[in-house]
Tab-separated table of C-alpha atoms in Angstrom:
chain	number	residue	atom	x	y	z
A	1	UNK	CA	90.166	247.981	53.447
A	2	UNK	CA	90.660	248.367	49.677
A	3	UNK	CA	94.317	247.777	49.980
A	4	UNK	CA	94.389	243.914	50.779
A	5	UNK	CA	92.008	243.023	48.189
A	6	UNK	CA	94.617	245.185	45.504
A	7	UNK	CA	97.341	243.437	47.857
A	8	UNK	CA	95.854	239.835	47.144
A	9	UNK	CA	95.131	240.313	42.960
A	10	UNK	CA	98.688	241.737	42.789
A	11	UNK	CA	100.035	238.392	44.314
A	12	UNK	CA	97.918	236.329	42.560
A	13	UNK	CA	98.706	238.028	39.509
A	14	UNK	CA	102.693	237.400	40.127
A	15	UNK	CA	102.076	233.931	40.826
A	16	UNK	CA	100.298	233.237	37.538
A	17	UNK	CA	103.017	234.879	35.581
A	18	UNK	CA	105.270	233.197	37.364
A	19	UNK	CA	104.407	229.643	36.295
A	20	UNK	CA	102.211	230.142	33.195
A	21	UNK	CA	103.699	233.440	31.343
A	22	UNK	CA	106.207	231.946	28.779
A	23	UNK	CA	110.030	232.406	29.447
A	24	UNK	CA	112.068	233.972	26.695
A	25	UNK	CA	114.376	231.148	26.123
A	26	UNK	CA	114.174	228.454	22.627
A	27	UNK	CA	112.526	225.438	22.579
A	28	UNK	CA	115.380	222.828	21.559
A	29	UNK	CA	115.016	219.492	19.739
A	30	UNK	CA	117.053	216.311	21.355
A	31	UNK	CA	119.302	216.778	18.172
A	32	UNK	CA	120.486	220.001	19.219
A	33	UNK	CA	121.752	219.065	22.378
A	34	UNK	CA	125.356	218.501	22.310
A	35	UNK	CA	128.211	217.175	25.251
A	36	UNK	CA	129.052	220.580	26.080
A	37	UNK	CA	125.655	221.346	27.851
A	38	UNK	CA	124.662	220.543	31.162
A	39	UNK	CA	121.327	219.383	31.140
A	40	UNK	CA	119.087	219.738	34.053
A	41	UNK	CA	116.151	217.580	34.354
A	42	UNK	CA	113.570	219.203	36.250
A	43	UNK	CA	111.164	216.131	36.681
A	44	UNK	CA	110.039	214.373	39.700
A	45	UNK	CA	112.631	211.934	40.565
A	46	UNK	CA	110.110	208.951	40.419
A	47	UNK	CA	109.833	210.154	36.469
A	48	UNK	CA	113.819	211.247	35.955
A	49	UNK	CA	115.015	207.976	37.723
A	50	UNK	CA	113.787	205.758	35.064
A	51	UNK	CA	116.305	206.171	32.443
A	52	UNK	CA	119.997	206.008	33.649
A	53	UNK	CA	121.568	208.871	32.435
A	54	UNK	CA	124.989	209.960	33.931
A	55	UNK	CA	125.663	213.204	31.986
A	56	UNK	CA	122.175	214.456	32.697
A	57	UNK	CA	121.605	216.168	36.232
A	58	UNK	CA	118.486	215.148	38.057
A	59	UNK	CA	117.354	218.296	40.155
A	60	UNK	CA	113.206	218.721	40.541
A	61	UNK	CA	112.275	222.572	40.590
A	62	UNK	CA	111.682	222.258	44.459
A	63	UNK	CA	115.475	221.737	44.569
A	64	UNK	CA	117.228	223.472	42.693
A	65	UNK	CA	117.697	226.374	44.858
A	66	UNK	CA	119.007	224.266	47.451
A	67	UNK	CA	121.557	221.922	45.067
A	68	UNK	CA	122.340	224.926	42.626
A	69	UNK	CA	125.922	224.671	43.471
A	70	UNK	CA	126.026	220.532	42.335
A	71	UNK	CA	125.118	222.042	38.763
A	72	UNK	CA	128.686	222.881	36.747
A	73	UNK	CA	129.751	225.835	34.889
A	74	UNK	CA	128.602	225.955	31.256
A	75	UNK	CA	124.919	226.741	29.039
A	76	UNK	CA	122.326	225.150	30.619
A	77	UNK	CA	119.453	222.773	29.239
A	78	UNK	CA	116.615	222.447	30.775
A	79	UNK	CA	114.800	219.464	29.917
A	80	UNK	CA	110.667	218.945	31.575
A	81	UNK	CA	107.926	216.902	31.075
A	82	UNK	CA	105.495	220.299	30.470
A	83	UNK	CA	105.904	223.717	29.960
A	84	UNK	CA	104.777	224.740	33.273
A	85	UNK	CA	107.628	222.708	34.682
A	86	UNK	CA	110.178	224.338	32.656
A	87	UNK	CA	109.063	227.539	32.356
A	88	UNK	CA	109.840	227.366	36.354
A	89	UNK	CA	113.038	225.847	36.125
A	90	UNK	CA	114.430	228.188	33.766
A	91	UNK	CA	113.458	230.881	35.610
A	92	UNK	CA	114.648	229.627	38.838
A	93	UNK	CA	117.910	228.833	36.879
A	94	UNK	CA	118.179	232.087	35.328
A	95	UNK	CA	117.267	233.986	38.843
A	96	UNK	CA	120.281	232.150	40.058
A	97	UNK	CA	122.832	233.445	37.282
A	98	UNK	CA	123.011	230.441	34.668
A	99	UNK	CA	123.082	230.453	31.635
A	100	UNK	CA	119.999	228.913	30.036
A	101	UNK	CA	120.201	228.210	27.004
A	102	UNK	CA	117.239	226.547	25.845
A	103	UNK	CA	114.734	223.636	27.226
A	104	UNK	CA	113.660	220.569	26.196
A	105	UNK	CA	110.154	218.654	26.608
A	106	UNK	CA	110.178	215.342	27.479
A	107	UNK	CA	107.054	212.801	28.254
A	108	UNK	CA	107.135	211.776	32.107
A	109	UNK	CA	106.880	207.992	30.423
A	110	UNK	CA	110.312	208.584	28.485
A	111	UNK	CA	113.503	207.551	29.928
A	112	UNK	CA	116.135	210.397	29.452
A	113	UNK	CA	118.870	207.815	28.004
A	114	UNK	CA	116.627	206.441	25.236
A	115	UNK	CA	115.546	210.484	23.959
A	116	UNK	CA	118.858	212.300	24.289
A	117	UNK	CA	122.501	210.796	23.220
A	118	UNK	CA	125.310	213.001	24.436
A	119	UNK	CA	128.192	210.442	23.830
C-alpha cells in the first residue's frame, strides 16, 4: 500500500514542475523581436483574435501538439499572457524539436498588432 501514495506525490510532483518550474529560455522585450522569428502566440483564441496579426501564429497550448506541423522552420518566439502559459508552450515546443528562442509576455487585453511590429 505504500507504493500508490509514493506513486501519487511523484505525479503530482511532475505536474507542478511541469507548469510552474521556470524554463531555461530568455525573457525577450517586443524590441527584440525581429521578421525572422516565428512567433507563436499561445493565448486563448478569444484573447489572440483581437489584434490582427498575419505574421504571428495563433496556436493555444492545447494545440500545439496537434498543429505543430502549421508552425515553419526557424527560432521560435513564444509570446503568453503569463508565465504559466509560456513556460508550457515552450516546453511543449521544445519537446517537439523547435527551436525556442525566447518568450514574450503579453496582457490578455493587448492586441498582438499594436505590441509587436515585425514589418
Amino acid at each position: 500500500m505504500p507504493l500508490l501514495p509514493l506513486l501519487l506525490v511523484g505525479l503530482l510532483s511532475y505536474m507542478m514542475y511541469y507548469r510552474y518550474f521556470p524554463v531555461r529560455t530568455k525573457q525577450w522585450n517586443a524590441l527584440d523581436v525581429t521578421s525572422r522569428h516565428v512567433v507563436v502566440d499561445v493565448r486563448d483564441y478569444q484573447d489572440s483574435s483581437k489584434g490582427d496579426c498575419e505574421e504571428v501564429i495563433a496556436l493555444p497550448c492545447g494545440y500545439i501538439r496537434r498543429y505543430s506541423s502549421d508552425i515553419p522552420e526557424g527560432p521560435v518566439v513564444v509570446m503568453g499572457s503569463n508565465p504559466v502559459e509560456c513556460n508550457v508552450g515552450v516546453r511543449q515546443l521544445k519537446r517537439l524539436g523547435f527551436d525556442v528562442a525566447g518568450y514574450l509576455l503579453i496582457g490578455a487585453d493587448k492586441k498582438c498588432n499594436e505590441y509587436l511590429s515585425l514589418g
